[in-house]
């Protein structure tokens, strides 16, 4: 039986560091408010016009280098983002063009904070069925240039950061490792609780000057509602992954939750009864990078030796849609 294995990881964040203090020049906020509510101390924001596929390219190149592979060795690209280069086509083709590998298929995944897990599910299935041998899976976001950095947008603007994380998945017949499972869920009832209302095909015409005036082109979030659901859904998703594989929390070396907010991560940790060393957190340095947060945290955990070959890693995410999920990977 074929399995998808993790060959390598890579990530890239822009050089420009924006501290909480820096944000006070544009909006009425404070370092104390942001730290207390979210755990974030700083984030990286792009300078000038840098797109999601630009960041993805740099993350992908690092993953390729670590794997000792060339871009030409890839069989397909799966790219998750909620901040695509253009409304269409998807950012995957821009990444493909920048990597210089015309011909291979590119799939864009539009599942926001759960995008990396939805993408992983597709990549895993393609590898298992033998459709593709080597898949580049990237989560990438450029949030900063779309945020409302005035006081009116402060409840969301302080949370988000730019960055990209990439993994290369390969094929193995070794049943003792690889992606054990991916579980996904969604509930569209909550679509408007965290969304970017416009532009969109619900409008005629789909782009209108009034949408900008009304603030509909900025992210909208009902923070408390998101919080309430995230702290229930992520532990549930982790338990379901473990149950499906006949494993327990004690078998897991590290849980990597989507880095939404440190208070959400702490609630997930508590619900699962995890010691500090078994839950990944880097939100204080990068903020919430949506589809990129899990692969960035995964890369850092591999890089600093927190997880190594043979370890069981559990990924979980929750976000806009609402969508959520979990995955178990034996490294
Ligand atoms: N700086 C200072 N004050 C602020 C800021 C800010 N950046 N943002 C909001 N406030 C003010 C509000 O205006 C409000 O003032 P008021 O009482 O005078 O009206 C006050 O702070 C409290 O606002 P609330 O929205 O009630 O604050 P809350 O305690 O709910 O915290 C937060 C907001 C941090 C967003 C919280 O709801 C939360 O953690 N939600 C989870 C959502 C989340 O983390 N999403 C991440 C993205 S989604 C995802 O990845 C899953």
JSON list of N, CA and C in Angstrom, two decimals, residues 12-68:
[
{"chain": "A", "resi": 12, "resn": "UNK", "atom": "N", "xyz": [9.24, 30.78, 4.76]},
{"chain": "A", "resi": 12, "resn": "UNK", "atom": "CA", "xyz": [9.80, 32.12, 4.54]},
{"chain": "A", "resi": 12, "resn": "UNK", "atom": "C", "xyz": [8.86, 33.15, 5.15]},
{"chain": "A", "resi": 13, "resn": "UNK", "atom": "N", "xyz": [9.44, 34.08, 5.89]},
{"chain": "A", "resi": 13, "resn": "UNK", "atom": "CA", "xyz": [8.66, 35.24, 6.35]},
{"chain": "A", "resi": 13, "resn": "UNK", "atom": "C", "xyz": [9.40, 36.50, 5.92]},
{"chain": "A", "resi": 14, "resn": "UNK", "atom": "N", "xyz": [8.68, 37.57, 5.61]},
{"chain": "A", "resi": 14, "resn": "UNK", "atom": "CA", "xyz": [9.34, 38.82, 5.20]},
{"chain": "A", "resi": 14, "resn": "UNK", "atom": "C", "xyz": [10.26, 39.33, 6.31]},
{"chain": "A", "resi": 15, "resn": "UNK", "atom": "N", "xyz": [11.27, 40.09, 5.91]},
{"chain": "A", "resi": 15, "resn": "UNK", "atom": "CA", "xyz": [12.25, 40.60, 6.87]},
{"chain": "A", "resi": 15, "resn": "UNK", "atom": "C", "xyz": [11.67, 41.66, 7.80]},
{"chain": "A", "resi": 16, "resn": "UNK", "atom": "N", "xyz": [10.67, 42.38, 7.32]},
{"chain": "A", "resi": 16, "resn": "UNK", "atom": "CA", "xyz": [10.16, 43.55, 8.05]},
{"chain": "A", "resi": 16, "resn": "UNK", "atom": "C", "xyz": [9.36, 43.12, 9.28]},
{"chain": "A", "resi": 17, "resn": "UNK", "atom": "N", "xyz": [9.90, 43.45, 10.45]},
{"chain": "A", "resi": 17, "resn": "UNK", "atom": "CA", "xyz": [9.25, 43.09, 11.71]},
{"chain": "A", "resi": 17, "resn": "UNK", "atom": "C", "xyz": [8.35, 44.25, 12.15]},
{"chain": "A", "resi": 18, "resn": "UNK", "atom": "N", "xyz": [7.10, 43.93, 12.46]},
{"chain": "A", "resi": 18, "resn": "UNK", "atom": "CA", "xyz": [6.18, 44.96, 12.97]},
{"chain": "A", "resi": 18, "resn": "UNK", "atom": "C", "xyz": [5.83, 44.58, 14.40]},
{"chain": "A", "resi": 19, "resn": "UNK", "atom": "N", "xyz": [6.30, 45.37, 15.34]},
{"chain": "A", "resi": 19, "resn": "UNK", "atom": "CA", "xyz": [5.99, 45.08, 16.75]},
{"chain": "A", "resi": 19, "resn": "UNK", "atom": "C", "xyz": [4.62, 45.65, 17.09]},
{"chain": "A", "resi": 20, "resn": "UNK", "atom": "N", "xyz": [4.11, 45.23, 18.25]},
{"chain": "A", "resi": 20, "resn": "UNK", "atom": "CA", "xyz": [2.83, 45.80, 18.71]},
{"chain": "A", "resi": 20, "resn": "UNK", "atom": "C", "xyz": [2.95, 47.32, 18.86]},
{"chain": "A", "resi": 21, "resn": "UNK", "atom": "N", "xyz": [4.12, 47.74, 19.35]},
{"chain": "A", "resi": 21, "resn": "UNK", "atom": "CA", "xyz": [4.35, 49.18, 19.52]},
{"chain": "A", "resi": 21, "resn": "UNK", "atom": "C", "xyz": [4.27, 49.90, 18.17]},
{"chain": "A", "resi": 22, "resn": "UNK", "atom": "N", "xyz": [4.82, 49.28, 17.12]},
{"chain": "A", "resi": 22, "resn": "UNK", "atom": "CA", "xyz": [4.76, 49.88, 15.78]},
{"chain": "A", "resi": 22, "resn": "UNK", "atom": "C", "xyz": [3.31, 50.14, 15.35]},
{"chain": "A", "resi": 23, "resn": "UNK", "atom": "N", "xyz": [2.41, 49.23, 15.74]},
{"chain": "A", "resi": 23, "resn": "UNK", "atom": "CA", "xyz": [1.01, 49.37, 15.31]},
{"chain": "A", "resi": 23, "resn": "UNK", "atom": "C", "xyz": [0.35, 50.62, 15.90]},
{"chain": "A", "resi": 24, "resn": "UNK", "atom": "N", "xyz": [0.87, 51.09, 17.04]},
{"chain": "A", "resi": 24, "resn": "UNK", "atom": "CA", "xyz": [0.23, 52.23, 17.71]},
{"chain": "A", "resi": 24, "resn": "UNK", "atom": "C", "xyz": [0.36, 53.52, 16.90]},
{"chain": "A", "resi": 25, "resn": "UNK", "atom": "N", "xyz": [1.27, 53.53, 15.90]},
{"chain": "A", "resi": 25, "resn": "UNK", "atom": "CA", "xyz": [1.38, 54.74, 15.06]},
{"chain": "A", "resi": 25, "resn": "UNK", "atom": "C", "xyz": [0.19, 54.88, 14.11]},
{"chain": "A", "resi": 26, "resn": "UNK", "atom": "N", "xyz": [-0.52, 53.76, 13.84]},
{"chain": "A", "resi": 26, "resn": "UNK", "atom": "CA", "xyz": [-1.64, 53.82, 12.90]},
{"chain": "A", "resi": 26, "resn": "UNK", "atom": "C", "xyz": [-3.00, 53.70, 13.58]},
{"chain": "A", "resi": 27, "resn": "UNK", "atom": "N", "xyz": [-3.04, 53.09, 14.77]},
{"chain": "A", "resi": 27, "resn": "UNK", "atom": "CA", "xyz": [-4.33, 52.81, 15.39]},
{"chain": "A", "resi": 27, "resn": "UNK", "atom": "C", "xyz": [-4.23, 52.95, 16.91]},
{"chain": "A", "resi": 28, "resn": "UNK", "atom": "N", "xyz": [-5.39, 53.09, 17.51]},
{"chain": "A", "resi": 28, "resn": "UNK", "atom": "CA", "xyz": [-5.46, 53.19, 18.96]},
{"chain": "A", "resi": 28, "resn": "UNK", "atom": "C", "xyz": [-5.43, 51.77, 19.53]},
{"chain": "A", "resi": 29, "resn": "UNK", "atom": "N", "xyz": [-4.23, 51.32, 19.92]},
{"chain": "A", "resi": 29, "resn": "UNK", "atom": "CA", "xyz": [-4.08, 49.99, 20.52]},
{"chain": "A", "resi": 29, "resn": "UNK", "atom": "C", "xyz": [-2.88, 50.04, 21.44]},
{"chain": "A", "resi": 30, "resn": "UNK", "atom": "N", "xyz": [-2.57, 48.93, 22.08]},
{"chain": "A", "resi": 30, "resn": "UNK", "atom": "CA", "xyz": [-1.39, 48.90, 22.95]},
{"chain": "A", "resi": 30, "resn": "UNK", "atom": "C", "xyz": [-0.78, 47.52, 22.95]},
{"chain": "A", "resi": 31, "resn": "UNK", "atom": "N", "xyz": [0.51, 47.50, 23.26]},
{"chain": "A", "resi": 31, "resn": "UNK", "atom": "CA", "xyz": [1.24, 46.23, 23.35]},
{"chain": "A", "resi": 31, "resn": "UNK", "atom": "C", "xyz": [0.54, 45.32, 24.37]},
{"chain": "A", "resi": 32, "resn": "UNK", "atom": "N", "xyz": [0.15, 45.91, 25.48]},
{"chain": "A", "resi": 32, "resn": "UNK", "atom": "CA", "xyz": [-0.48, 45.13, 26.55]},
{"chain": "A", "resi": 32, "resn": "UNK", "atom": "C", "xyz": [-1.78, 44.48, 26.08]},
{"chain": "A", "resi": 33, "resn": "UNK", "atom": "N", "xyz": [-2.64, 45.23, 25.39]},
{"chain": "A", "resi": 33, "resn": "UNK", "atom": "CA", "xyz": [-3.93, 44.69, 24.92]},
{"chain": "A", "resi": 33, "resn": "UNK", "atom": "C", "xyz": [-3.67, 43.51, 23.97]},
{"chain": "A", "resi": 34, "resn": "UNK", "atom": "N", "xyz": [-2.75, 43.71, 23.04]},
{"chain": "A", "resi": 34, "resn": "UNK", "atom": "CA", "xyz": [-2.52, 42.67, 22.02]},
{"chain": "A", "resi": 34, "resn": "UNK", "atom": "C", "xyz": [-1.92, 41.42, 22.66]},
{"chain": "A", "resi": 35, "resn": "UNK", "atom": "N", "xyz": [-0.92, 41.61, 23.53]},
{"chain": "A", "resi": 35, "resn": "UNK", "atom": "CA", "xyz": [-0.31, 40.44, 24.19]},
{"chain": "A", "resi": 35, "resn": "UNK", "atom": "C", "xyz": [-1.32, 39.67, 25.02]},
{"chain": "A", "resi": 36, "resn": "UNK", "atom": "N", "xyz": [-2.07, 40.40, 25.81]},
{"chain": "A", "resi": 36, "resn": "UNK", "atom": "CA", "xyz": [-3.05, 39.74, 26.70]},
{"chain": "A", "resi": 36, "resn": "UNK", "atom": "C", "xyz": [-4.10, 38.97, 25.93]},
{"chain": "A", "resi": 37, "resn": "UNK", "atom": "N", "xyz": [-4.62, 39.59, 24.86]},
{"chain": "A", "resi": 37, "resn": "UNK", "atom": "CA", "xyz": [-5.73, 38.97, 24.12]},
{"chain": "A", "resi": 37, "resn": "UNK", "atom": "C", "xyz": [-5.28, 37.90, 23.15]},
{"chain": "A", "resi": 38, "resn": "UNK", "atom": "N", "xyz": [-4.05, 38.03, 22.63]},
{"chain": "A", "resi": 38, "resn": "UNK", "atom": "CA", "xyz": [-3.65, 37.12, 21.55]},
{"chain": "A", "resi": 38, "resn": "UNK", "atom": "C", "xyz": [-2.31, 36.42, 21.72]},
{"chain": "A", "resi": 39, "resn": "UNK", "atom": "N", "xyz": [-1.46, 36.94, 22.61]},
{"chain": "A", "resi": 39, "resn": "UNK", "atom": "CA", "xyz": [-0.11, 36.38, 22.77]},
{"chain": "A", "resi": 39, "resn": "UNK", "atom": "C", "xyz": [0.88, 36.90, 21.74]},
{"chain": "A", "resi": 40, "resn": "UNK", "atom": "N", "xyz": [0.40, 37.72, 20.80]},
{"chain": "A", "resi": 40, "resn": "UNK", "atom": "CA", "xyz": [1.28, 38.19, 19.73]},
{"chain": "A", "resi": 40, "resn": "UNK", "atom": "C", "xyz": [2.18, 39.34, 20.22]},
{"chain": "A", "resi": 41, "resn": "UNK", "atom": "N", "xyz": [3.48, 39.24, 19.89]},
{"chain": "A", "resi": 41, "resn": "UNK", "atom": "CA", "xyz": [4.41, 40.31, 20.24]},
{"chain": "A", "resi": 41, "resn": "UNK", "atom": "C", "xyz": [4.85, 41.06, 18.98]},
{"chain": "A", "resi": 42, "resn": "UNK", "atom": "N", "xyz": [5.01, 40.31, 17.91]},
{"chain": "A", "resi": 42, "resn": "UNK", "atom": "CA", "xyz": [5.39, 40.93, 16.63]},
{"chain": "A", "resi": 42, "resn": "UNK", "atom": "C", "xyz": [4.94, 40.03, 15.50]},
{"chain": "A", "resi": 43, "resn": "UNK", "atom": "N", "xyz": [4.93, 40.58, 14.30]},
{"chain": "A", "resi": 43, "resn": "UNK", "atom": "CA", "xyz": [4.57, 39.83, 13.11]},
{"chain": "A", "resi": 43, "resn": "UNK", "atom": "C", "xyz": [5.44, 40.36, 11.97]},
{"chain": "A", "resi": 44, "resn": "UNK", "atom": "N", "xyz": [5.46, 39.62, 10.84]},
{"chain": "A", "resi": 44, "resn": "UNK", "atom": "CA", "xyz": [6.22, 40.08, 9.68]},
{"chain": "A", "resi": 44, "resn": "UNK", "atom": "C", "xyz": [5.24, 40.59, 8.64]},
{"chain": "A", "resi": 45, "resn": "UNK", "atom": "N", "xyz": [5.51, 41.76, 8.11]},
{"chain": "A", "resi": 45, "resn": "UNK", "atom": "CA", "xyz": [4.69, 42.30, 7.04]},
{"chain": "A", "resi": 45, "resn": "UNK", "atom": "C", "xyz": [5.58, 42.60, 5.84]},
{"chain": "A", "resi": 46, "resn": "UNK", "atom": "N", "xyz": [5.05, 42.36, 4.63]},
{"chain": "A", "resi": 46, "resn": "UNK", "atom": "CA", "xyz": [5.82, 42.62, 3.42]},
{"chain": "A", "resi": 46, "resn": "UNK", "atom": "C", "xyz": [6.04, 44.13, 3.24]},
{"chain": "A", "resi": 47, "resn": "UNK", "atom": "N", "xyz": [7.00, 44.45, 2.42]},
{"chain": "A", "resi": 47, "resn": "UNK", "atom": "CA", "xyz": [7.24, 45.85, 2.05]},
{"chain": "A", "resi": 47, "resn": "UNK", "atom": "C", "xyz": [7.00, 45.97, 0.56]},
{"chain": "A", "resi": 48, "resn": "UNK", "atom": "N", "xyz": [6.21, 46.96, 0.15]},
{"chain": "A", "resi": 48, "resn": "UNK", "atom": "CA", "xyz": [5.93, 47.12, -1.27]},
{"chain": "A", "resi": 48, "resn": "UNK", "atom": "C", "xyz": [4.95, 46.06, -1.75]},
{"chain": "A", "resi": 49, "resn": "UNK", "atom": "N", "xyz": [4.99, 45.80, -3.05]},
{"chain": "A", "resi": 49, "resn": "UNK", "atom": "CA", "xyz": [4.03, 44.87, -3.64]},
{"chain": "A", "resi": 49, "resn": "UNK", "atom": "C", "xyz": [4.67, 43.48, -3.75]},
{"chain": "A", "resi": 50, "resn": "UNK", "atom": "N", "xyz": [4.39, 42.66, -2.75]},
{"chain": "A", "resi": 50, "resn": "UNK", "atom": "CA", "xyz": [4.90, 41.29, -2.71]},
{"chain": "A", "resi": 50, "resn": "UNK", "atom": "C", "xyz": [3.67, 40.39, -2.62]},
{"chain": "A", "resi": 51, "resn": "UNK", "atom": "N", "xyz": [3.59, 39.38, -3.48]},
{"chain": "A", "resi": 51, "resn": "UNK", "atom": "CA", "xyz": [2.37, 38.57, -3.52]},
{"chain": "A", "resi": 51, "resn": "UNK", "atom": "C", "xyz": [2.53, 37.26, -2.75]},
{"chain": "A", "resi": 52, "resn": "UNK", "atom": "N", "xyz": [1.39, 36.59, -2.58]},
{"chain": "A", "resi": 52, "resn": "UNK", "atom": "CA", "xyz": [1.40, 35.30, -1.88]},
{"chain": "A", "resi": 52, "resn": "UNK", "atom": "C", "xyz": [2.29, 34.29, -2.61]},
{"chain": "A", "resi": 53, "resn": "UNK", "atom": "N", "xyz": [2.29, 34.34, -3.95]},
{"chain": "A", "resi": 53, "resn": "UNK", "atom": "CA", "xyz": [3.13, 33.36, -4.68]},
{"chain": "A", "resi": 53, "resn": "UNK", "atom": "C", "xyz": [4.61, 33.72, -4.57]},
{"chain": "A", "resi": 54, "resn": "UNK", "atom": "N", "xyz": [4.93, 35.01, -4.35]},
{"chain": "A", "resi": 54, "resn": "UNK", "atom": "CA", "xyz": [6.34, 35.38, -4.12]},
{"chain": "A", "resi": 54, "resn": "UNK", "atom": "C", "xyz": [6.85, 34.72, -2.85]},
{"chain": "A", "resi": 55, "resn": "UNK", "atom": "N", "xyz": [6.06, 34.82, -1.77]},
{"chain": "A", "resi": 55, "resn": "UNK", "atom": "CA", "xyz": [6.48, 34.20, -0.50]},
{"chain": "A", "resi": 55, "resn": "UNK", "atom": "C", "xyz": [6.52, 32.69, -0.65]},
{"chain": "A", "resi": 56, "resn": "UNK", "atom": "N", "xyz": [5.52, 32.15, -1.36]},
{"chain": "A", "resi": 56, "resn": "UNK", "atom": "CA", "xyz": [5.45, 30.69, -1.55]},
{"chain": "A", "resi": 56, "resn": "UNK", "atom": "C", "xyz": [6.69, 30.18, -2.27]},
{"chain": "A", "resi": 57, "resn": "UNK", "atom": "N", "xyz": [7.14, 30.94, -3.25]},
{"chain": "A", "resi": 57, "resn": "UNK", "atom": "CA", "xyz": [8.33, 30.51, -4.01]},
{"chain": "A", "resi": 57, "resn": "UNK", "atom": "C", "xyz": [9.54, 30.36, -3.09]},
{"chain": "A", "resi": 58, "resn": "UNK", "atom": "N", "xyz": [9.73, 31.35, -2.21]},
{"chain": "A", "resi": 58, "resn": "UNK", "atom": "CA", "xyz": [10.89, 31.31, -1.32]},
{"chain": "A", "resi": 58, "resn": "UNK", "atom": "C", "xyz": [10.79, 30.14, -0.33]},
{"chain": "A", "resi": 59, "resn": "UNK", "atom": "N", "xyz": [9.59, 29.90, 0.17]},
{"chain": "A", "resi": 59, "resn": "UNK", "atom": "CA", "xyz": [9.40, 28.76, 1.10]},
{"chain": "A", "resi": 59, "resn": "UNK", "atom": "C", "xyz": [9.63, 27.45, 0.36]},
{"chain": "A", "resi": 60, "resn": "UNK", "atom": "N", "xyz": [9.10, 27.36, -0.86]},
{"chain": "A", "resi": 60, "resn": "UNK", "atom": "CA", "xyz": [9.24, 26.13, -1.66]},
{"chain": "A", "resi": 60, "resn": "UNK", "atom": "C", "xyz": [10.70, 25.85, -1.99]},
{"chain": "A", "resi": 61, "resn": "UNK", "atom": "N", "xyz": [11.43, 26.91, -2.34]},
{"chain": "A", "resi": 61, "resn": "UNK", "atom": "CA", "xyz": [12.84, 26.71, -2.69]},
{"chain": "A", "resi": 61, "resn": "UNK", "atom": "C", "xyz": [13.63, 26.18, -1.49]},
{"chain": "A", "resi": 62, "resn": "UNK", "atom": "N", "xyz": [13.27, 26.64, -0.31]},
{"chain": "A", "resi": 62, "resn": "UNK", "atom": "CA", "xyz": [13.97, 26.16, 0.89]},
{"chain": "A", "resi": 62, "resn": "UNK", "atom": "C", "xyz": [13.64, 24.69, 1.15]},
{"chain": "A", "resi": 63, "resn": "UNK", "atom": "N", "xyz": [12.37, 24.34, 0.94]},
{"chain": "A", "resi": 63, "resn": "UNK", "atom": "CA", "xyz": [11.98, 22.93, 1.14]},
{"chain": "A", "resi": 63, "resn": "UNK", "atom": "C", "xyz": [12.68, 22.04, 0.12]},
{"chain": "A", "resi": 64, "resn": "UNK", "atom": "N", "xyz": [12.78, 22.52, -1.12]},
{"chain": "A", "resi": 64, "resn": "UNK", "atom": "CA", "xyz": [13.46, 21.76, -2.17]},
{"chain": "A", "resi": 64, "resn": "UNK", "atom": "C", "xyz": [14.94, 21.56, -1.82]},
{"chain": "A", "resi": 65, "resn": "UNK", "atom": "N", "xyz": [15.55, 22.64, -1.35]},
{"chain": "A", "resi": 65, "resn": "UNK", "atom": "CA", "xyz": [16.97, 22.58, -1.01]},
{"chain": "A", "resi": 65, "resn": "UNK", "atom": "C", "xyz": [17.22, 21.57, 0.10]},
{"chain": "A", "resi": 66, "resn": "UNK", "atom": "N", "xyz": [16.35, 21.60, 1.11]},
{"chain": "A", "resi": 66, "resn": "UNK", "atom": "CA", "xyz": [16.52, 20.66, 2.23]},
{"chain": "A", "resi": 66, "resn": "UNK", "atom": "C", "xyz": [16.33, 19.21, 1.79]},
{"chain": "A", "resi": 67, "resn": "UNK", "atom": "N", "xyz": [15.51, 19.03, 0.76]},
{"chain": "A", "resi": 67, "resn": "UNK", "atom": "CA", "xyz": [15.24, 17.68, 0.27]},
{"chain": "A", "resi": 67, "resn": "UNK", "atom": "C", "xyz": [16.30, 17.24, -0.74]},
{"chain": "A", "resi": 68, "resn": "UNK", "atom": "N", "xyz": [17.14, 18.19, -1.16]},
{"chain": "A", "resi": 68, "resn": "UNK", "atom": "CA", "xyz": [18.12, 17.86, -2.21]},
{"chain": "A", "resi": 68, "resn": "UNK", "atom": "C", "xyz": [17.45, 17.61, -3.55]}
]
